[in-house]
């Protein structure tokens, strides 16, 4: 059975809102499927605008994009990228900043023009202007394909539970649960920044196609509520039920609570 056949047999439309759900066997299959969608878009539209995420979830996707670039299947020369978020309170050169993460895990390995790479700046003294400018930029450049992870508390970007659905880019105080989840990158929870700047849900929802990827049982409750629960600010990812073109790619562990 080839990989597409495996996907096809597991792919279904769930809930009243037509979200497409693909249950992959494991993290490698999630990354394969997500990268196929990205590579197909980049081949079809070499000037595509991509929305990117950090964290563990998209690492396999980025590795596959680098491989495709090395095999001359795709070029990023005319691609533009917009990242979801950045920590506030650490410098952009800090090894755990999302700016460093993106350079280390994707940008330095491909032929992207760094002038076409956008992450929200995190200079606290100018943060209001930075947020406004990022919104302007995003409005001018609609994202063709956005990749999202999901927090164990259901956040997307850093839109924590309780965030109004109409928010555009803003500064957020991170949930205790998010800081605990991310302490693995910093060594200790006290070293995790307390604040971040993030695209708001309104910015995210404007993307033409959204892919949400998740693996592991820690995500299973959030995935269940996202797909089958009410649309509520208590579980920000549930708003994706209202998106017209959202593909959810998860492994069997993350799918364990689904009917
Ligand atoms: C990262 C981001 C977050 C992560 C989420 C899941 O840019 O916006 O929403 O996607 O916290 O993180 P991982 O993938 O590390 O489990």
PDB file of C-alpha atoms and ligand atoms in Angstrom:
ATOM      1  CA  UNK A   1       0.000   0.000   0.000  1.00  0.00           C
ATOM      2  CA  UNK A   2       1.513   3.312  -0.910  1.00  0.00           C
ATOM      3  CA  UNK A   3       1.375   6.274   1.402  1.00  0.00           C
ATOM      4  CA  UNK A   4      -1.535   7.966  -0.389  1.00  0.00           C
ATOM      5  CA  UNK A   5      -3.604   4.809  -0.081  1.00  0.00           C
ATOM      6  CA  UNK A   6      -2.943   4.707   3.640  1.00  0.00           C
ATOM      7  CA  UNK A   7      -4.089   8.300   3.934  1.00  0.00           C
ATOM      8  CA  UNK A   8      -7.088   7.822   1.736  1.00  0.00           C
ATOM      9  CA  UNK A   9      -8.323   4.933   3.822  1.00  0.00           C
ATOM     10  CA  UNK A  10      -8.031   7.037   6.984  1.00  0.00           C
ATOM     11  CA  UNK A  11      -9.194  10.366   5.619  1.00  0.00           C
ATOM     12  CA  UNK A  12     -12.711  11.480   6.432  1.00  0.00           C
ATOM     13  CA  UNK A  13     -14.800  14.562   6.778  1.00  0.00           C
ATOM     14  CA  UNK A  14     -15.778  15.103  10.400  1.00  0.00           C
ATOM     15  CA  UNK A  15     -18.315  17.188  12.262  1.00  0.00           C
ATOM     16  CA  UNK A  16     -20.944  19.476  10.859  1.00  0.00           C
ATOM     17  CA  UNK A  17     -18.312  21.828   9.519  1.00  0.00           C
ATOM     18  CA  UNK A  18     -16.518  19.809   6.861  1.00  0.00           C
ATOM     19  CA  UNK A  19     -13.079  19.765   8.448  1.00  0.00           C
ATOM     20  CA  UNK A  20     -10.984  17.130   6.744  1.00  0.00           C
ATOM     21  CA  UNK A  21      -9.397  14.679   9.165  1.00  0.00           C
ATOM     22  CA  UNK A  22      -6.447  12.500   8.242  1.00  0.00           C
ATOM     23  CA  UNK A  23      -5.299   9.954  10.797  1.00  0.00           C
ATOM     24  CA  UNK A  24      -1.725   8.947  10.138  1.00  0.00           C
ATOM     25  CA  UNK A  25       0.049   6.027  11.791  1.00  0.00           C
ATOM     26  CA  UNK A  26       2.750   8.106  13.383  1.00  0.00           C
ATOM     27  CA  UNK A  27       4.642  11.378  13.320  1.00  0.00           C
ATOM     28  CA  UNK A  28       6.581  10.489  10.150  1.00  0.00           C
ATOM     29  CA  UNK A  29       3.359   9.952   8.233  1.00  0.00           C
ATOM     30  CA  UNK A  30       1.959  13.242   9.526  1.00  0.00           C
ATOM     31  CA  UNK A  31       5.100  15.000   8.261  1.00  0.00           C
ATOM     32  CA  UNK A  32       4.945  13.173   4.912  1.00  0.00           C
ATOM     33  CA  UNK A  33       1.356  14.211   4.306  1.00  0.00           C
ATOM     34  CA  UNK A  34       1.822  17.820   5.448  1.00  0.00           C
ATOM     35  CA  UNK A  35       4.937  18.185   3.277  1.00  0.00           C
ATOM     36  CA  UNK A  36       3.129  16.769   0.219  1.00  0.00           C
ATOM     37  CA  UNK A  37       0.550  19.552   0.530  1.00  0.00           C
ATOM     38  CA  UNK A  38       3.245  22.234   0.935  1.00  0.00           C
ATOM     39  CA  UNK A  39       5.378  20.902  -1.923  1.00  0.00           C
ATOM     40  CA  UNK A  40       2.400  20.662  -4.256  1.00  0.00           C
ATOM     41  CA  UNK A  41       1.496  24.297  -3.515  1.00  0.00           C
ATOM     42  CA  UNK A  42       5.065  25.570  -3.970  1.00  0.00           C
ATOM     43  CA  UNK A  43       5.328  23.767  -7.331  1.00  0.00           C
ATOM     44  CA  UNK A  44       1.974  25.176  -8.454  1.00  0.00           C
ATOM     45  CA  UNK A  45       2.636  28.657  -7.091  1.00  0.00           C
ATOM     46  CA  UNK A  46       6.350  29.464  -6.616  1.00  0.00           C
ATOM     47  CA  UNK A  47       5.326  32.861  -5.163  1.00  0.00           C
ATOM     48  CA  UNK A  48       3.074  31.361  -2.495  1.00  0.00           C
ATOM     49  CA  UNK A  49       2.710  32.999   0.902  1.00  0.00           C
ATOM     50  CA  UNK A  50       3.221  30.524   3.706  1.00  0.00           C
ATOM     51  CA  UNK A  51       2.172  30.815   7.335  1.00  0.00           C
ATOM     52  CA  UNK A  52       4.648  29.005   9.581  1.00  0.00           C
ATOM     53  CA  UNK A  53       4.701  27.695  13.139  1.00  0.00           C
ATOM     54  CA  UNK A  54       7.449  26.670  15.562  1.00  0.00           C
ATOM     55  CA  UNK A  55       7.542  23.965  18.250  1.00  0.00           C
ATOM     56  CA  UNK A  56       7.983  20.224  17.834  1.00  0.00           C
ATOM     57  CA  UNK A  57       5.041  19.555  15.520  1.00  0.00           C
ATOM     58  CA  UNK A  58       6.332  21.089  12.244  1.00  0.00           C
ATOM     59  CA  UNK A  59       9.946  19.856  12.550  1.00  0.00           C
ATOM     60  CA  UNK A  60       9.375  16.802  10.324  1.00  0.00           C
ATOM     61  CA  UNK A  61       7.584  18.969   7.769  1.00  0.00           C
ATOM     62  CA  UNK A  62      10.512  21.408   7.655  1.00  0.00           C
ATOM     63  CA  UNK A  63      13.006  18.540   7.254  1.00  0.00           C
ATOM     64  CA  UNK A  64      11.036  17.246   4.272  1.00  0.00           C
ATOM     65  CA  UNK A  65      10.863  20.711   2.700  1.00  0.00           C
ATOM     66  CA  UNK A  66      14.643  20.986   3.039  1.00  0.00           C
ATOM     67  CA  UNK A  67      15.042  17.556   1.414  1.00  0.00           C
ATOM     68  CA  UNK A  68      12.773  18.565  -1.478  1.00  0.00           C
ATOM     69  CA  UNK A  69      14.828  21.741  -1.928  1.00  0.00           C
ATOM     70  CA  UNK A  70      18.096  19.736  -1.896  1.00  0.00           C
ATOM     71  CA  UNK A  71      16.684  17.444  -4.573  1.00  0.00           C
ATOM     72  CA  UNK A  72      15.848  20.543  -6.685  1.00  0.00           C
ATOM     73  CA  UNK A  73      12.150  19.709  -6.562  1.00  0.00           C
ATOM     74  CA  UNK A  74      11.248  23.148  -5.187  1.00  0.00           C
ATOM     75  CA  UNK A  75      12.781  26.569  -4.701  1.00  0.00           C
ATOM     76  CA  UNK A  76      11.902  29.145  -2.047  1.00  0.00           C
ATOM     77  CA  UNK A  77      13.413  32.095  -3.959  1.00  0.00           C
ATOM     78  CA  UNK A  78      10.057  33.787  -4.483  1.00  0.00           C
ATOM     79  CA  UNK A  79       8.266  32.386  -1.431  1.00  0.00           C
ATOM     80  CA  UNK A  80       7.209  34.722   1.380  1.00  0.00           C
ATOM     81  CA  UNK A  81       6.703  33.497   4.949  1.00  0.00           C
ATOM     82  CA  UNK A  82       4.887  34.817   8.007  1.00  0.00           C
ATOM     83  CA  UNK A  83       5.386  33.241  11.408  1.00  0.00           C
ATOM     84  CA  UNK A  84       2.614  33.007  13.934  1.00  0.00           C
ATOM     85  CA  UNK A  85       4.370  34.231  17.012  1.00  0.00           C
ATOM     86  CA  UNK A  86       7.477  35.165  18.968  1.00  0.00           C
ATOM     87  CA  UNK A  87       8.372  35.308  22.652  1.00  0.00           C
ATOM     88  CA  UNK A  88       8.599  38.720  24.299  1.00  0.00           C
ATOM     89  CA  UNK A  89      11.271  39.314  26.930  1.00  0.00           C
ATOM     90  CA  UNK A  90      14.147  37.406  25.285  1.00  0.00           C
ATOM     91  CA  UNK A  91      16.326  38.733  22.505  1.00  0.00           C
ATOM     92  CA  UNK A  92      15.769  37.563  18.941  1.00  0.00           C
ATOM     93  CA  UNK A  93      19.235  35.996  19.110  1.00  0.00           C
ATOM     94  CA  UNK A  94      18.344  33.861  22.151  1.00  0.00           C
ATOM     95  CA  UNK A  95      18.655  30.190  21.091  1.00  0.00           C
ATOM     96  CA  UNK A  96      15.006  29.581  22.028  1.00  0.00           C
ATOM     97  CA  UNK A  97      13.570  32.617  20.229  1.00  0.00           C
ATOM     98  CA  UNK A  98      11.318  31.658  17.350  1.00  0.00           C
ATOM     99  CA  UNK A  99      13.544  33.742  15.080  1.00  0.00           C
ATOM    100  CA  UNK A 100      16.478  31.428  15.985  1.00  0.00           C
ATOM    101  CA  UNK A 101      14.248  28.345  15.712  1.00  0.00           C
ATOM    102  CA  UNK A 102      13.185  29.205  12.167  1.00  0.00           C
ATOM    103  CA  UNK A 103      16.733  29.966  11.053  1.00  0.00           C
ATOM    104  CA  UNK A 104      18.100  26.748  12.547  1.00  0.00           C
ATOM    105  CA  UNK A 105      15.320  24.463  11.378  1.00  0.00           C
ATOM    106  CA  UNK A 106      14.439  25.865   7.977  1.00  0.00           C
ATOM    107  CA  UNK A 107      15.661  29.191   6.646  1.00  0.00           C
ATOM    108  CA  UNK A 108      19.428  28.618   6.761  1.00  0.00           C
ATOM    109  CA  UNK A 109      19.028  25.382   4.781  1.00  0.00           C
ATOM    110  CA  UNK A 110      17.037  26.759   1.830  1.00  0.00           C
ATOM    111  CA  UNK A 111      17.315  29.501  -0.805  1.00  0.00           C
ATOM    112  CA  UNK A 112      14.705  31.810   0.711  1.00  0.00           C
ATOM    113  CA  UNK A 113      15.325  35.562   0.441  1.00  0.00           C
ATOM    114  CA  UNK A 114      15.514  36.705   4.079  1.00  0.00           C
ATOM    115  CA  UNK A 115      13.740  39.938   3.069  1.00  0.00           C
ATOM    116  CA  UNK A 116      10.709  37.738   2.396  1.00  0.00           C
ATOM    117  CA  UNK A 117      10.773  36.215   5.891  1.00  0.00           C
ATOM    118  CA  UNK A 118       8.512  37.760   8.524  1.00  0.00           C
ATOM    119  CA  UNK A 119       8.215  37.095  12.236  1.00  0.00           C
ATOM    120  CA  UNK A 120       6.648  39.566  14.641  1.00  0.00           C
ATOM    121  CA  UNK A 121       9.469  41.616  16.202  1.00  0.00           C
ATOM    122  CA  UNK A 122       9.554  41.488  19.999  1.00  0.00           C
ATOM    123  CA  UNK A 123      10.998  44.839  21.078  1.00  0.00           C
ATOM    124  CA  UNK A 124       8.766  45.660  24.049  1.00  0.00           C
ATOM    125  CA  UNK A 125       9.258  49.433  23.726  1.00  0.00           C
ATOM    126  CA  UNK A 126       7.653  49.394  20.247  1.00  0.00           C
ATOM    127  CA  UNK A 127       5.311  46.468  20.643  1.00  0.00           C
ATOM    128  CA  UNK A 128       2.053  48.304  19.798  1.00  0.00           C
ATOM    129  CA  UNK A 129       3.486  49.622  16.528  1.00  0.00           C
ATOM    130  CA  UNK A 130       4.948  46.202  15.756  1.00  0.00           C
ATOM    131  CA  UNK A 131       1.536  44.552  16.194  1.00  0.00           C
ATOM    132  CA  UNK A 132      -0.193  47.162  14.001  1.00  0.00           C
ATOM    133  CA  UNK A 133       2.456  46.865  11.287  1.00  0.00           C
ATOM    134  CA  UNK A 134       2.244  43.060  11.319  1.00  0.00           C
ATOM    135  CA  UNK A 135      -1.529  43.262  10.862  1.00  0.00           C
ATOM    136  CA  UNK A 136      -1.101  45.640   7.920  1.00  0.00           C
ATOM    137  CA  UNK A 137       1.434  43.317   6.348  1.00  0.00           C
ATOM    138  CA  UNK A 138      -0.836  40.303   6.814  1.00  0.00           C
ATOM    139  CA  UNK A 139      -3.829  42.104   5.349  1.00  0.00           C
ATOM    140  CA  UNK A 140      -1.784  43.009   2.274  1.00  0.00           C
ATOM    141  CA  UNK A 141      -0.442  39.472   1.891  1.00  0.00           C
ATOM    142  CA  UNK A 142      -3.159  36.853   2.348  1.00  0.00           C
ATOM    143  CA  UNK A 143      -1.616  33.553   3.415  1.00  0.00           C
ATOM    144  CA  UNK A 144      -2.119  30.699   0.965  1.00  0.00           C
ATOM    145  CA  UNK A 145      -1.235  27.888   3.343  1.00  0.00           C
ATOM    146  CA  UNK A 146      -0.894  28.087   7.123  1.00  0.00           C
ATOM    147  CA  UNK A 147       0.530  25.293   9.270  1.00  0.00           C
ATOM    148  CA  UNK A 148      -0.606  25.165  12.898  1.00  0.00           C
ATOM    149  CA  UNK A 149       0.279  23.068  15.910  1.00  0.00           C
ATOM    150  CA  UNK A 150      -2.092  22.922  18.864  1.00  0.00           C
ATOM    151  CA  UNK A 151      -1.345  23.453  22.547  1.00  0.00           C
ATOM    152  CA  UNK A 152      -2.496  20.824  25.048  1.00  0.00           C
ATOM    153  CA  UNK A 153      -4.892  23.560  26.255  1.00  0.00           C
ATOM    154  CA  UNK A 154      -6.238  24.053  22.719  1.00  0.00           C
ATOM    155  CA  UNK A 155      -4.292  27.191  21.845  1.00  0.00           C
ATOM    156  CA  UNK A 156      -3.378  28.018  18.239  1.00  0.00           C
ATOM    157  CA  UNK A 157      -0.552  30.454  17.717  1.00  0.00           C
ATOM    158  CA  UNK A 158      -0.402  31.786  21.271  1.00  0.00           C
ATOM    159  CA  UNK A 159      -4.131  32.450  21.416  1.00  0.00           C
ATOM    160  CA  UNK A 160      -4.659  31.044  24.884  1.00  0.00           C
ATOM    161  CA  UNK A 161      -8.076  29.980  26.241  1.00  0.00           C
ATOM    162  CA  UNK A 162     -10.243  33.062  26.755  1.00  0.00           C
ATOM    163  CA  UNK A 163      -8.766  35.030  23.841  1.00  0.00           C
ATOM    164  CA  UNK A 164     -11.492  36.882  21.894  1.00  0.00           C
ATOM    165  CA  UNK A 165     -12.005  35.309  18.465  1.00  0.00           C
ATOM    166  CA  UNK A 166     -11.842  38.746  16.802  1.00  0.00           C
ATOM    167  CA  UNK A 167      -8.275  39.493  17.953  1.00  0.00           C
ATOM    168  CA  UNK A 168      -5.569  40.462  15.493  1.00  0.00           C
ATOM    169  CA  UNK A 169      -1.846  40.433  16.386  1.00  0.00           C
ATOM    170  CA  UNK A 170      -1.463  41.212  20.097  1.00  0.00           C
ATOM    171  CA  UNK A 171       0.703  40.643  23.154  1.00  0.00           C
ATOM    172  CA  UNK A 172      -0.447  37.764  25.319  1.00  0.00           C
ATOM    173  CA  UNK A 173       0.385  36.547  28.797  1.00  0.00           C
ATOM    174  CA  UNK A 174       1.171  32.845  28.417  1.00  0.00           C
ATOM    175  CA  UNK A 175      -0.853  30.245  30.313  1.00  0.00           C
ATOM    176  CA  UNK A 176       0.871  28.345  33.108  1.00  0.00           C
ATOM    177  CA  UNK A 177       0.125  25.136  31.140  1.00  0.00           C
ATOM    178  CA  UNK A 178       1.811  26.529  28.013  1.00  0.00           C
ATOM    179  CA  UNK A 179       4.871  27.630  30.000  1.00  0.00           C
ATOM    180  CA  UNK A 180       5.079  24.161  31.576  1.00  0.00           C
ATOM    181  CA  UNK A 181       4.674  22.461  28.172  1.00  0.00           C
ATOM    182  CA  UNK A 182       7.437  24.632  26.696  1.00  0.00           C
ATOM    183  CA  UNK A 183       9.815  24.326  29.666  1.00  0.00           C
ATOM    184  CA  UNK A 184      11.376  21.334  27.848  1.00  0.00           C
ATOM    185  CA  UNK A 185      13.022  23.813  25.469  1.00  0.00           C
ATOM    186  CA  UNK A 186      14.313  26.123  28.223  1.00  0.00           C
ATOM    187  CA  UNK A 187      15.393  23.596  30.868  1.00  0.00           C
ATOM    188  CA  UNK A 188      13.162  25.098  33.595  1.00  0.00           C
ATOM    189  CA  UNK A 189       9.715  26.647  33.634  1.00  0.00           C
ATOM    190  CA  UNK A 190      11.035  29.830  35.318  1.00  0.00           C
ATOM    191  CA  UNK A 191      13.166  30.484  32.227  1.00  0.00           C
ATOM    192  CA  UNK A 192      10.178  30.387  29.846  1.00  0.00           C
ATOM    193  CA  UNK A 193       9.091  33.941  28.963  1.00  0.00           C
ATOM    194  CA  UNK A 194       5.812  35.036  30.521  1.00  0.00           C
ATOM    195  CA  UNK A 195       4.628  36.888  27.381  1.00  0.00           C
ATOM    196  CA  UNK A 196       4.574  36.515  23.606  1.00  0.00           C
ATOM    197  CA  UNK A 197       3.349  38.407  20.565  1.00  0.00           C
ATOM    198  CA  UNK A 198       1.053  36.366  18.359  1.00  0.00           C
ATOM    199  CA  UNK A 199      -1.157  36.577  15.296  1.00  0.00           C
ATOM    200  CA  UNK A 200      -4.738  36.742  16.478  1.00  0.00           C
ATOM    201  CA  UNK A 201      -7.399  34.253  15.537  1.00  0.00           C
ATOM    202  CA  UNK A 202      -8.773  36.692  12.972  1.00  0.00           C
ATOM    203  CA  UNK A 203      -5.403  36.759  11.166  1.00  0.00           C
ATOM    204  CA  UNK A 204      -5.159  32.965  11.240  1.00  0.00           C
ATOM    205  CA  UNK A 205      -8.697  32.470   9.945  1.00  0.00           C
ATOM    206  CA  UNK A 206      -7.936  34.539   6.829  1.00  0.00           C
ATOM    207  CA  UNK A 207      -5.526  31.878   5.511  1.00  0.00           C
ATOM    208  CA  UNK A 208      -6.882  30.205   2.391  1.00  0.00           C
ATOM    209  CA  UNK A 209      -5.951  26.716   3.568  1.00  0.00           C
ATOM    210  CA  UNK A 210      -5.011  25.674   7.099  1.00  0.00           C
ATOM    211  CA  UNK A 211      -3.264  22.449   8.071  1.00  0.00           C
ATOM    212  CA  UNK A 212      -3.259  21.608  11.775  1.00  0.00           C
ATOM    213  CA  UNK A 213      -0.872  18.854  12.810  1.00  0.00           C
ATOM    214  CA  UNK A 214      -0.662  17.083  16.166  1.00  0.00           C
ATOM    215  CA  UNK A 215       0.875  13.948  17.569  1.00  0.00           C
ATOM    216  CA  UNK A 216       0.859  12.191  20.914  1.00  0.00           C
ATOM    217  CA  UNK A 217      -1.735  11.447  23.558  1.00  0.00           C
ATOM    218  CA  UNK A 218      -1.093  14.765  25.358  1.00  0.00           C
ATOM    219  CA  UNK A 219      -2.967  16.420  22.485  1.00  0.00           C
ATOM    220  CA  UNK A 220      -5.887  13.970  22.354  1.00  0.00           C
ATOM    221  CA  UNK A 221      -8.279  15.890  24.595  1.00  0.00           C
ATOM    222  CA  UNK A 222      -7.699  19.187  22.764  1.00  0.00           C
ATOM    223  CA  UNK A 223      -8.154  17.390  19.416  1.00  0.00           C
ATOM    224  CA  UNK A 224     -11.419  15.825  20.519  1.00  0.00           C
ATOM    225  CA  UNK A 225     -12.793  19.176  21.703  1.00  0.00           C
ATOM    226  CA  UNK A 226     -11.539  20.986  18.623  1.00  0.00           C
ATOM    227  CA  UNK A 227     -13.358  18.583  16.293  1.00  0.00           C
ATOM    228  CA  UNK A 228     -16.478  17.698  18.256  1.00  0.00           C
ATOM    229  CA  UNK A 229     -16.936  20.367  20.943  1.00  0.00           C
ATOM    230  CA  UNK A 230     -18.688  23.703  20.760  1.00  0.00           C
ATOM    231  CA  UNK A 231     -16.926  26.625  19.123  1.00  0.00           C
ATOM    232  CA  UNK A 232     -15.758  28.449  22.233  1.00  0.00           C
ATOM    233  CA  UNK A 233     -13.009  30.800  23.361  1.00  0.00           C
ATOM    234  CA  UNK A 234     -12.296  28.213  26.089  1.00  0.00           C
ATOM    235  CA  UNK A 235     -10.750  26.026  23.352  1.00  0.00           C
ATOM    236  CA  UNK A 236      -9.418  28.464  20.729  1.00  0.00           C
ATOM    237  CA  UNK A 237      -8.717  25.758  18.111  1.00  0.00           C
ATOM    238  CA  UNK A 238     -12.466  25.000  17.990  1.00  0.00           C
ATOM    239  CA  UNK A 239     -12.842  28.131  15.841  1.00  0.00           C
ATOM    240  CA  UNK A 240     -11.293  26.123  12.998  1.00  0.00           C
ATOM    241  CA  UNK A 241     -14.679  24.423  12.636  1.00  0.00           C
ATOM    242  CA  UNK A 242     -15.736  27.696  11.013  1.00  0.00           C
ATOM    243  CA  UNK A 243     -12.896  27.693   8.478  1.00  0.00           C
ATOM    244  CA  UNK A 244     -13.914  26.626   4.960  1.00  0.00           C
ATOM    245  CA  UNK A 245     -10.692  24.751   4.139  1.00  0.00           C
ATOM    246  CA  UNK A 246      -9.030  23.155   7.140  1.00  0.00           C
ATOM    247  CA  UNK A 247      -7.152  19.848   7.084  1.00  0.00           C
ATOM    248  CA  UNK A 248      -6.316  18.177  10.397  1.00  0.00           C
ATOM    249  CA  UNK A 249      -3.481  15.644  10.277  1.00  0.00           C
ATOM    250  CA  UNK A 250      -2.909  13.678  13.484  1.00  0.00           C
ATOM    251  CA  UNK A 251      -1.475  10.354  14.582  1.00  0.00           C
ATOM    252  CA  UNK A 252      -3.355   7.493  16.209  1.00  0.00           C
ATOM    253  CA  UNK A 253      -2.331   8.610  19.717  1.00  0.00           C
ATOM    254  CA  UNK A 254      -3.727  12.099  19.230  1.00  0.00           C
ATOM    255  CA  UNK A 255      -6.868  10.503  17.754  1.00  0.00           C
ATOM    256  CA  UNK A 256      -7.433   8.079  20.642  1.00  0.00           C
ATOM    257  CA  UNK A 257     -10.534   9.856  22.050  1.00  0.00           C
ATOM    258  CA  UNK A 258     -12.276  10.267  18.702  1.00  0.00           C
ATOM    259  CA  UNK A 259     -15.419   8.234  17.940  1.00  0.00           C
TER     260      UNK A 259
HETATM  261  C1  LIG B   1       4.216  27.799  17.768  1.00  0.00           C
HETATM  262  C2  LIG B   1       2.809  27.926  18.119  1.00  0.00           C
HETATM  263  C3  LIG B   1       2.148  27.023  19.113  1.00  0.00           C
HETATM  264  C4  LIG B   1       2.530  25.557  18.941  1.00  0.00           C
HETATM  265  C5  LIG B   1       1.842  24.704  20.008  1.00  0.00           C
HETATM  266  C6  LIG B   1       2.233  23.242  19.891  1.00  0.00           C
HETATM  267  O1  LIG B   1       4.574  28.761  16.798  1.00  0.00           O
HETATM  268  O2  LIG B   1       2.170  28.794  17.615  1.00  0.00           O
HETATM  269  O3  LIG B   1       0.753  27.161  19.008  1.00  0.00           O
HETATM  270  O4  LIG B   1       2.150  25.129  17.666  1.00  0.00           O
HETATM  271  O5  LIG B   1       2.188  25.166  21.264  1.00  0.00           O
HETATM  272  O6  LIG B   1       3.581  23.114  20.172  1.00  0.00           O
HETATM  273  P1  LIG B   1       4.345  21.750  19.903  1.00  0.00           P
HETATM  274  O7  LIG B   1       4.315  21.525  18.444  1.00  0.00           O
HETATM  275  O8  LIG B   1       5.747  22.003  20.400  1.00  0.00           O
HETATM  276  O9  LIG B   1       3.630  20.703  20.675  1.00  0.00           O
END
